[in-house]
PDB file of C-alpha atoms in Angstrom:
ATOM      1  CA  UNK A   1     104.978 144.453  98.448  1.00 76.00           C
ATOM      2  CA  UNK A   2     102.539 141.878  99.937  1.00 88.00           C
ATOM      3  CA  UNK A   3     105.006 139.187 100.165  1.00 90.00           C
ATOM      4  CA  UNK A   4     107.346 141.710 102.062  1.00 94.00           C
ATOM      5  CA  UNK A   5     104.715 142.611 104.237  1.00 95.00           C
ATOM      6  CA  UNK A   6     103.576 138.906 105.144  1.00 95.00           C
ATOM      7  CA  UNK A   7     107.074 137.511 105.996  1.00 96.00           C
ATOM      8  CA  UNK A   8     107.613 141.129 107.783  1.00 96.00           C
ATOM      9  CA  UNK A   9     104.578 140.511 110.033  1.00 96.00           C
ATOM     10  CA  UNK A  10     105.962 137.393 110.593  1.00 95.00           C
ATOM     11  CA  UNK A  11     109.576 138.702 111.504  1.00 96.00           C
ATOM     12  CA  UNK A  12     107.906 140.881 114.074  1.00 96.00           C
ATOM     13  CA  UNK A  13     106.073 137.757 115.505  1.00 95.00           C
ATOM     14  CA  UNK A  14     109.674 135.734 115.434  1.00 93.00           C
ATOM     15  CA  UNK A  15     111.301 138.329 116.847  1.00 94.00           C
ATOM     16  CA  UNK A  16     108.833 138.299 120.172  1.00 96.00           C
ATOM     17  CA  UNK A  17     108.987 134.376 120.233  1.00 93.00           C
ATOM     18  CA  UNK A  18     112.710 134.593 119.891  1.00 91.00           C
ATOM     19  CA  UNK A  19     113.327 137.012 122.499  1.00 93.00           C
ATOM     20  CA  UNK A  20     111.392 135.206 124.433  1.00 93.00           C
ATOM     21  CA  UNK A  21     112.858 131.166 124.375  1.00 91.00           C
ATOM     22  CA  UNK A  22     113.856 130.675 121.410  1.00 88.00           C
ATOM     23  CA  UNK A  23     111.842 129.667 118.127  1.00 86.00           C
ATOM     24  CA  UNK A  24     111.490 132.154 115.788  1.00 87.00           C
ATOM     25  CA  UNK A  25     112.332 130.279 113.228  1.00 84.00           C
ATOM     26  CA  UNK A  26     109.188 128.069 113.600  1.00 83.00           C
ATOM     27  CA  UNK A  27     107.456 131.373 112.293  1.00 89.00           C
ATOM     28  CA  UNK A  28     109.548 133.370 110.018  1.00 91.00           C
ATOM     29  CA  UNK A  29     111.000 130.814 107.925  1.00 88.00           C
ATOM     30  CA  UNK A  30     108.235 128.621 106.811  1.00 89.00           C
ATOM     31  CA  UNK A  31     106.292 132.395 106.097  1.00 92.00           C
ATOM     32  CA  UNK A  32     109.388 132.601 103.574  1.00 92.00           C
ATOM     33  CA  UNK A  33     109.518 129.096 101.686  1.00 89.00           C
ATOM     34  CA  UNK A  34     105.742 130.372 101.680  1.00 91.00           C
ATOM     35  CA  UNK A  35     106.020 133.910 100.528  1.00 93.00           C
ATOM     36  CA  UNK A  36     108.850 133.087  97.688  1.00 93.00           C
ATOM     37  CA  UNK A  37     108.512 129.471  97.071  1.00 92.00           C
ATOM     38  CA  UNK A  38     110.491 129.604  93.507  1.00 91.00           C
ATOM     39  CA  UNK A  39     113.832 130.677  95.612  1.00 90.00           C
ATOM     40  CA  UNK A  40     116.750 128.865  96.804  1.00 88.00           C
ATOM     41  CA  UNK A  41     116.402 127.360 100.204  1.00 86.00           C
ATOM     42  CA  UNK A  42     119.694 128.616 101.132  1.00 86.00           C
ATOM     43  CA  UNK A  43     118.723 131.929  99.806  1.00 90.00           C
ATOM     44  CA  UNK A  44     115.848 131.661 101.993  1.00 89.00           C
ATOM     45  CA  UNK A  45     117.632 130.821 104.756  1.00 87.00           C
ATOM     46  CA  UNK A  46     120.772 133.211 104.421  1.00 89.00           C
ATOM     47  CA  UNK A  47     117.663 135.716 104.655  1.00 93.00           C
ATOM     48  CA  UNK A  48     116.220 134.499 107.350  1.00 90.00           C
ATOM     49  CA  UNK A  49     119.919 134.583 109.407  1.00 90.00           C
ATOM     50  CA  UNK A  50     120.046 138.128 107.905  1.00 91.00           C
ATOM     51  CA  UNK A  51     117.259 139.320 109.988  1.00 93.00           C
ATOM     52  CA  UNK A  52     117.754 137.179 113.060  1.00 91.00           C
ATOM     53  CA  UNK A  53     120.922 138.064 114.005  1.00 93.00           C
ATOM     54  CA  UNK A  54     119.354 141.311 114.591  1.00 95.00           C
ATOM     55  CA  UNK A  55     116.838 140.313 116.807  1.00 93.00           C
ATOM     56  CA  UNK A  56     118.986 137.917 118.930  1.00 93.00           C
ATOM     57  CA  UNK A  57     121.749 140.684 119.267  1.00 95.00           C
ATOM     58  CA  UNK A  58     119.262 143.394 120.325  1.00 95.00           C
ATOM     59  CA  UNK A  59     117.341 141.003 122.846  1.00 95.00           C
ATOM     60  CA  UNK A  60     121.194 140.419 124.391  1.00 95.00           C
ATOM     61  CA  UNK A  61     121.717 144.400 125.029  1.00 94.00           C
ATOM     62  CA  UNK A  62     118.224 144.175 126.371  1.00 94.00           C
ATOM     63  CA  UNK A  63     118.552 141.752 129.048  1.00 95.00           C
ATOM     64  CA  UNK A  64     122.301 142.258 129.756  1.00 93.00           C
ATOM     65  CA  UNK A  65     120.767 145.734 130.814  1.00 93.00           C
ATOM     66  CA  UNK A  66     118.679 144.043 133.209  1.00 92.00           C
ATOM     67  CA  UNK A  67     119.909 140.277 133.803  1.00 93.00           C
ATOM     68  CA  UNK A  68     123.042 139.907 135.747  1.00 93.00           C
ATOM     69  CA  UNK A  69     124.919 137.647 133.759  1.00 95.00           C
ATOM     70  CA  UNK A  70     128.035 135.425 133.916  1.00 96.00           C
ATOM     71  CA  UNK A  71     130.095 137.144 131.482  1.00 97.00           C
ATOM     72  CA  UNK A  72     133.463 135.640 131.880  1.00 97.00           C
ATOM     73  CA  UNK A  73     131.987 132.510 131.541  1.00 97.00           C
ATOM     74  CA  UNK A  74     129.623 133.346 128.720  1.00 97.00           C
ATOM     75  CA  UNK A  75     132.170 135.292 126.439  1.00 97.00           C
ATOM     76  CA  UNK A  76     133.709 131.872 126.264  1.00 98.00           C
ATOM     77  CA  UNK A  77     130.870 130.004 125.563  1.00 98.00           C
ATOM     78  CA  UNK A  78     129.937 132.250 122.870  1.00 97.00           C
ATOM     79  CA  UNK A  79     132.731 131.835 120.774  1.00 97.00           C
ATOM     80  CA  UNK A  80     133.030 128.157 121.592  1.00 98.00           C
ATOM     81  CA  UNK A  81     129.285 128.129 120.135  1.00 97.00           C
ATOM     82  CA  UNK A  82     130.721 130.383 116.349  1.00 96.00           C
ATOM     83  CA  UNK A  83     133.098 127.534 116.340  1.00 96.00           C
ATOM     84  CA  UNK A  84     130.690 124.690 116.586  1.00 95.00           C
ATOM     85  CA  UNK A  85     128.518 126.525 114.231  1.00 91.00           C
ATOM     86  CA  UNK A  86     131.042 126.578 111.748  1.00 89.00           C
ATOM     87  CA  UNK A  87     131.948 123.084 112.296  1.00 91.00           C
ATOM     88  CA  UNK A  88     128.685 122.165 112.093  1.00 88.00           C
ATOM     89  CA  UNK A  89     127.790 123.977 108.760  1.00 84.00           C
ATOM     90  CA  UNK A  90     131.257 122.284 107.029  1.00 85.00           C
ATOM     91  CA  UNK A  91     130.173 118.591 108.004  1.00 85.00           C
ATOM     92  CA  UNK A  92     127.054 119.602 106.408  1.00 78.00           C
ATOM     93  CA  UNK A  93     128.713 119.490 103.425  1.00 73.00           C
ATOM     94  CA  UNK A  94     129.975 115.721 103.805  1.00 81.00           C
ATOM     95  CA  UNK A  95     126.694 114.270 105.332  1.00 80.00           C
ATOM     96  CA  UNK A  96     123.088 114.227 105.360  1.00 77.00           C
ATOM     97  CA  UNK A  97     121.129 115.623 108.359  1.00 76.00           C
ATOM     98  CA  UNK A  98     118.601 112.479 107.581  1.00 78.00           C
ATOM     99  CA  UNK A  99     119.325 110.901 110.926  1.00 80.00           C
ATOM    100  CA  UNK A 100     118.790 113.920 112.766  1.00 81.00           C
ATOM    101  CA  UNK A 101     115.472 114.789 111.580  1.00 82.00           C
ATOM    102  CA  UNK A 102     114.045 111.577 112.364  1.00 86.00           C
ATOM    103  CA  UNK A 103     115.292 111.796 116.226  1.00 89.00           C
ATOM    104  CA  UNK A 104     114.678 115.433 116.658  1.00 89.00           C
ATOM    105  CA  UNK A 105     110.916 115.120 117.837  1.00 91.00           C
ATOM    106  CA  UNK A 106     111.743 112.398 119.778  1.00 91.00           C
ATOM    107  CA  UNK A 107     114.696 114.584 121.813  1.00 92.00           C
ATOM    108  CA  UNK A 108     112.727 117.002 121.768  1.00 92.00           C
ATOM    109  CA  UNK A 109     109.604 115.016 123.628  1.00 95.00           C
ATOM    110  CA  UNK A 110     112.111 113.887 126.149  1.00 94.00           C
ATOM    111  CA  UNK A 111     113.040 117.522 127.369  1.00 94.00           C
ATOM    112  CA  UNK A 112     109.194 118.224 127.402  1.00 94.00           C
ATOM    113  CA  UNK A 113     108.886 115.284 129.599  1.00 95.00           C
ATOM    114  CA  UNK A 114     111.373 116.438 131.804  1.00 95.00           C
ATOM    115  CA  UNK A 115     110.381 120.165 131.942  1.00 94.00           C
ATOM    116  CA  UNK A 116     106.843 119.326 132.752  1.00 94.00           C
ATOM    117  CA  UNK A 117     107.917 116.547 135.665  1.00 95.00           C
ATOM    118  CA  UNK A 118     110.442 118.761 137.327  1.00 92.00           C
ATOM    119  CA  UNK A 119     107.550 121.274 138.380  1.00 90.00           C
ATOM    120  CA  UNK A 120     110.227 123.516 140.140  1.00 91.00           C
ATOM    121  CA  UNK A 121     112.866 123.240 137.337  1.00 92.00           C
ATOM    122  CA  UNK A 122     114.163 126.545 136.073  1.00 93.00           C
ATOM    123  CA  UNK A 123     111.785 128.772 138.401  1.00 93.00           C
ATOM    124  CA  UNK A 124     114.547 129.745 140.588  1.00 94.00           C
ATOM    125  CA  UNK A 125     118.094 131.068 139.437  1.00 95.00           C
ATOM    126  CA  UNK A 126     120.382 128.964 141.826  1.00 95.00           C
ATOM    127  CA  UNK A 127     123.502 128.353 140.131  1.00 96.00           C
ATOM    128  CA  UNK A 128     125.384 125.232 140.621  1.00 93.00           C
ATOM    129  CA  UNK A 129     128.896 125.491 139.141  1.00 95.00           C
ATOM    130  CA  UNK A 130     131.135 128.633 139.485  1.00 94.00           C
ATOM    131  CA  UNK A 131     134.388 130.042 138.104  1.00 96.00           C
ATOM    132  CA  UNK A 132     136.378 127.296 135.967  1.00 97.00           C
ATOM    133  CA  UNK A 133     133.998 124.789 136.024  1.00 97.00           C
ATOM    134  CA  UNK A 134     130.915 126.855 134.596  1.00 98.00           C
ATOM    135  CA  UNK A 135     132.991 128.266 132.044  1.00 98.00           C
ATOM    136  CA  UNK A 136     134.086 124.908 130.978  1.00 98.00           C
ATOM    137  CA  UNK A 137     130.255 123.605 131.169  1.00 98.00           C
ATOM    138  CA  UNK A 138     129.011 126.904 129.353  1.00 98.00           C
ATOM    139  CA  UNK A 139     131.988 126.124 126.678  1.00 98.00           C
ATOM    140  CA  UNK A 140     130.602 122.451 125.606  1.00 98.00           C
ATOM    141  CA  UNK A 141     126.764 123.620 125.631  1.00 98.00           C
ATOM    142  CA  UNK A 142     128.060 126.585 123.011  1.00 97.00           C
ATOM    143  CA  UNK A 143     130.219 123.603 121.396  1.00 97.00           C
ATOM    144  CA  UNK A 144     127.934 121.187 121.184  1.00 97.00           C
ATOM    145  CA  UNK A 145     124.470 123.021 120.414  1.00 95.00           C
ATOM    146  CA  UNK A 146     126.017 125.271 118.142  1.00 94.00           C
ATOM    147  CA  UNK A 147     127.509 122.580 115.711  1.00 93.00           C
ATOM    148  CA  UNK A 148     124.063 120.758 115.522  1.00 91.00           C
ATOM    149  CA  UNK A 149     122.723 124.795 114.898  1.00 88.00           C
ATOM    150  CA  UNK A 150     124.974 124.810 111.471  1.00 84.00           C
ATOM    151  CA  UNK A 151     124.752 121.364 110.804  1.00 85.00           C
ATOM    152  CA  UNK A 152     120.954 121.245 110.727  1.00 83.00           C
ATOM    153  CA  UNK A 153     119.427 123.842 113.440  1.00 81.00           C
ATOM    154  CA  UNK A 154     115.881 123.221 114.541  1.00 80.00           C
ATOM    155  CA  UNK A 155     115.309 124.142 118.252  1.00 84.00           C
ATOM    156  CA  UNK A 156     118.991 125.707 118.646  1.00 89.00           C
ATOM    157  CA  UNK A 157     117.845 128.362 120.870  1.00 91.00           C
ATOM    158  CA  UNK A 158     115.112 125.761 122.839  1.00 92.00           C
ATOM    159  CA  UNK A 159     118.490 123.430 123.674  1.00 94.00           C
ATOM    160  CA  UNK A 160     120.730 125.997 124.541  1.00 96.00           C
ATOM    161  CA  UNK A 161     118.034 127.125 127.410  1.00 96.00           C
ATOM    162  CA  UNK A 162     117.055 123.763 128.892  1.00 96.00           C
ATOM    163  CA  UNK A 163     120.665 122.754 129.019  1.00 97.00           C
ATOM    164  CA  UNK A 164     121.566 126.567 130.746  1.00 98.00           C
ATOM    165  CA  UNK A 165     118.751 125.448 133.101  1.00 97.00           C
ATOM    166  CA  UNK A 166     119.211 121.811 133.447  1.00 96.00           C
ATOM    167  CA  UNK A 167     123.522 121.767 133.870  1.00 97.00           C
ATOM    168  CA  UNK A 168     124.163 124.974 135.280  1.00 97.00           C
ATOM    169  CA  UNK A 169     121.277 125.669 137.712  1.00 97.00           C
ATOM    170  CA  UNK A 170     119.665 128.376 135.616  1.00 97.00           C
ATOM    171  CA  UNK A 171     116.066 130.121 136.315  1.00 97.00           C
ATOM    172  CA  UNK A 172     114.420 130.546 133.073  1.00 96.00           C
ATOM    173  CA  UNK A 173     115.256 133.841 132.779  1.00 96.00           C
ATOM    174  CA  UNK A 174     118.553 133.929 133.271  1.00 97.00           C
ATOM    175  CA  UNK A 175     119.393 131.007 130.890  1.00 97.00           C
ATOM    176  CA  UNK A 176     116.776 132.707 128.066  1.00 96.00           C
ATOM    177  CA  UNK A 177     119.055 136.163 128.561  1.00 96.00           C
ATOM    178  CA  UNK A 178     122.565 133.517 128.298  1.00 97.00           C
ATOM    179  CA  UNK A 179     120.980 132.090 125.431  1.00 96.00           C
ATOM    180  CA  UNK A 180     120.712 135.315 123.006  1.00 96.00           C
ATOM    181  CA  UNK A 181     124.109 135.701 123.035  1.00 96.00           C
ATOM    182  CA  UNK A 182     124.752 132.234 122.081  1.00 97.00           C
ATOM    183  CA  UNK A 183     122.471 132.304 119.121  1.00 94.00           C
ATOM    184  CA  UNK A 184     123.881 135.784 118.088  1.00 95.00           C
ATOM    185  CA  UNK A 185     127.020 133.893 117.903  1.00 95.00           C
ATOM    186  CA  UNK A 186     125.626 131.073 115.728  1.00 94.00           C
ATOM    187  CA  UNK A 187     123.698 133.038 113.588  1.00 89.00           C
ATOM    188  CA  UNK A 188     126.512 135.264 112.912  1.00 93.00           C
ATOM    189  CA  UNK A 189     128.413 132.318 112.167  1.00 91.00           C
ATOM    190  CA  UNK A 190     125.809 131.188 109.256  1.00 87.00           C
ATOM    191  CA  UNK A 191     125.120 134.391 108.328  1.00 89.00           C
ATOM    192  CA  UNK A 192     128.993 134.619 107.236  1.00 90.00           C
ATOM    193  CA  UNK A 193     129.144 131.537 105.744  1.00 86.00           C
ATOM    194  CA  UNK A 194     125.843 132.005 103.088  1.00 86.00           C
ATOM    195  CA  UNK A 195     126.404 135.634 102.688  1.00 89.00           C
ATOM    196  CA  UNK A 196     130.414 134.748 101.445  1.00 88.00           C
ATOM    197  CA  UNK A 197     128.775 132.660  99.201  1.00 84.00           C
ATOM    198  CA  UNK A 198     125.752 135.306  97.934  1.00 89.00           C
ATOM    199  CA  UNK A 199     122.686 133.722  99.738  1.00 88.00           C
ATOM    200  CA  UNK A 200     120.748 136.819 101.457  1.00 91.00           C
ATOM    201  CA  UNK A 201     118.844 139.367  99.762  1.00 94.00           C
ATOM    202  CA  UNK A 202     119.884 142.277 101.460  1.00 95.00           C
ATOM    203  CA  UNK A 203     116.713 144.392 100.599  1.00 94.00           C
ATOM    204  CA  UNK A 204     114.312 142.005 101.755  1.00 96.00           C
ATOM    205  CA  UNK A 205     116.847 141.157 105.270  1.00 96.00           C
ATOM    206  CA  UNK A 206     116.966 144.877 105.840  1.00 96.00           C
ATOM    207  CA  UNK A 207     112.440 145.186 106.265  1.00 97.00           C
ATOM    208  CA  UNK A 208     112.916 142.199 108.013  1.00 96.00           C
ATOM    209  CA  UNK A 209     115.539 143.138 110.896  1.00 96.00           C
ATOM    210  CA  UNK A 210     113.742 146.281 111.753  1.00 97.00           C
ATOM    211  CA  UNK A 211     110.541 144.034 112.225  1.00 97.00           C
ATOM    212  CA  UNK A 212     112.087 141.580 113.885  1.00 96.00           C
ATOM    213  CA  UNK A 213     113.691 144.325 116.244  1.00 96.00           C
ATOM    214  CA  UNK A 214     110.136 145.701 117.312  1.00 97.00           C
ATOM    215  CA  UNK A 215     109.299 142.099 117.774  1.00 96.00           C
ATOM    216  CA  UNK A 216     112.786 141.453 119.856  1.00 96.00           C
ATOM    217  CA  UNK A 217     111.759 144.653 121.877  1.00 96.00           C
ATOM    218  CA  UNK A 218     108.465 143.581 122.926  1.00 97.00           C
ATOM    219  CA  UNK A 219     109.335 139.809 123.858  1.00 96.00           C
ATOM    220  CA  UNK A 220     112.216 141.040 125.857  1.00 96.00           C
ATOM    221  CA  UNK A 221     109.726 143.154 127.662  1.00 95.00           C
ATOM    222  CA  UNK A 222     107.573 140.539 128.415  1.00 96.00           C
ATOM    223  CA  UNK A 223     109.963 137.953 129.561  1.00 96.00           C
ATOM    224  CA  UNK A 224     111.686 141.129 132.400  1.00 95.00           C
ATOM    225  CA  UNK A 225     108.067 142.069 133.231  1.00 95.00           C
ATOM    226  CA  UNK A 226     106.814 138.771 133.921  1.00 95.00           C
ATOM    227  CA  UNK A 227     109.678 136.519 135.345  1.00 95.00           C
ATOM    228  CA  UNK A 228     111.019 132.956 134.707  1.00 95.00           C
ATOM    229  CA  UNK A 229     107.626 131.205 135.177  1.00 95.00           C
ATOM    230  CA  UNK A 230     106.401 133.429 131.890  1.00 96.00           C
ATOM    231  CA  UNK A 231     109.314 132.223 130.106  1.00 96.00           C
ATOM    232  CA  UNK A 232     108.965 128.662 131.720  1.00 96.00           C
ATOM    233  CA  UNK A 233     105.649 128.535 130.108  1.00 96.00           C
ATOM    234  CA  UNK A 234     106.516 129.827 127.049  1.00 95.00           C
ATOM    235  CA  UNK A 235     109.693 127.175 126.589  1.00 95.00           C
ATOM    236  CA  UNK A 236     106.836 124.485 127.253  1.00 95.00           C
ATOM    237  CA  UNK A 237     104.561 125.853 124.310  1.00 95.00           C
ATOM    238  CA  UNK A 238     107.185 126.456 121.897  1.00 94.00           C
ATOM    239  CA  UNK A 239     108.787 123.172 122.669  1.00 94.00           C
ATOM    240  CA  UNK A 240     105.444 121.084 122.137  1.00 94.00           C
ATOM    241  CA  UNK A 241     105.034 123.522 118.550  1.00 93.00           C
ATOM    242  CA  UNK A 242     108.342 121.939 117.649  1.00 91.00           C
ATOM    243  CA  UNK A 243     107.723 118.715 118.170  1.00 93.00           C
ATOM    244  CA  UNK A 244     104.245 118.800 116.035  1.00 93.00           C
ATOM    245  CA  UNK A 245     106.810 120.611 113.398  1.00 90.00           C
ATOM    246  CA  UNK A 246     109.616 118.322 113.343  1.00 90.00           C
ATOM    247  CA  UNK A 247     107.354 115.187 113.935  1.00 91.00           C
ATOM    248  CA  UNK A 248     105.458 116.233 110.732  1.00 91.00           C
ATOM    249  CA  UNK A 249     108.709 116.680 108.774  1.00 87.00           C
ATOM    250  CA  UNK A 250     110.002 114.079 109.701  1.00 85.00           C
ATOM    251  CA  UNK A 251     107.237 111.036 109.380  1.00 88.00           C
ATOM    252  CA  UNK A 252     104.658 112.655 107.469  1.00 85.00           C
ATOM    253  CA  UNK A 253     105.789 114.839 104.986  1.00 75.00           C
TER     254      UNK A 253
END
């Protein structure tokens, strides 16, 4: 019952990052390999995806209730992105992520780089492309992100809203709200893929949706109530956490 209360804090906490930018895994999951370190990874991480989903879906009703979205182009992009994430979890199984998780941090310090120069980039929600040609756009950032989400997955949510910002002329907000429905997608799509195959304890998934719910709720919250320069900031913060992460991973550890 400890362990189950530890990784649910932690949902909670995910759920709030999550709902936020993006990044919930940076919490919940390492609280996992922490909480129940004699279990499968994939176990761990079927789990994880069993909770998540939850959290991304609910933070999607949540803004779509508020956010004025592009839904014929975002429909689209969302399956395009269950695709790629199946895609992306099948090459898995012919190659190693190796190369990946050496040039994570390194993408990753190049968005920061660019985030932090381009002082006005993502405050205001000016979109660029329109009909056909967002769709299209929306379609290979769903593609694309969500096969590196099931091939290896670290900062899925992070790339999905700096490229919603960066190609398609996104505030913060708007391309945080876009993003939930992309993840939902991808995490659905691993979600189906470990649970076919018996990786999720249902109990433990079950605590940690409702948690990561509450947590969904009150990130969602904060990112309406406070605007895109709140969720600006908070992209910037979780960003620099991943890089420390993946950085450690991949030339330390």
């Amino acid at each position: 019952m400890t362990e189950l209360a530890i990784v649910a804090l932690a949902s909670l906490f995910a759920g709030c990052v999550d709902a936020i930018v993006g990044g919930g895994g940076l919490i919940l999951v390492p609280a996992l390999f922490g909480m129940y370190p004699g279990a499968a990874p994939a176990t761990l991480l079927g789990t994880n995806k069993g909770s998540g989903i939850w959290g991304t879906g609910w933070a999607t009703l949540q803004f779509a209730r508020r956010v004025q979205l592009p839904w014929k182009s975002l429909l689209p992009a969302a399956a395009a992105a269950l695709a790629g994430s199946f895609a992306g979890a099948w090459a898995l199984t012919l190659a190693s992520p190796d190369s990946l998780r050496k040039a994570l941090p390194l993408v990753l310090v190049a968005v920061l780089a660019y985030t932090l120069a381009r002082k006005d980039l993502g405050r205001h929600h000016a979109p660029r492309l329109h009909g056909a040609a967002q769709t299209a756009t929306a379609c290979a950032i769903g593609s694309v992100v969500g096969f590196y989400d099931g091939f290896f997955g670290p900062g899925a949510g992070s790339f999905f809203v700096f490229l919603f910002v960066r190609l398609l002329g996104f505030d913060f907000l708007h391309a945080s709200a876009s993003a939930k429905l992309l993840n939902t997608a991808t995490n659905a799509s691993a979600l189906l893929l470990l649970a076919s195959k018996g990786h999720v304890w249902w109990h433990v998934a079950a605590v940690l949706a409702l948690a990561n719910v509450t947590g969904s709720l009150i990130g969602t919250r904060l990112a309406l109530r406070h605007g895109a320069g709140f969720v600006r900031t908070a992209f910037i913060v979780v960003v620099t956490a991943l890089i420390a992460k993946s950085g450690w991973d991949a030339f330390v550890r």
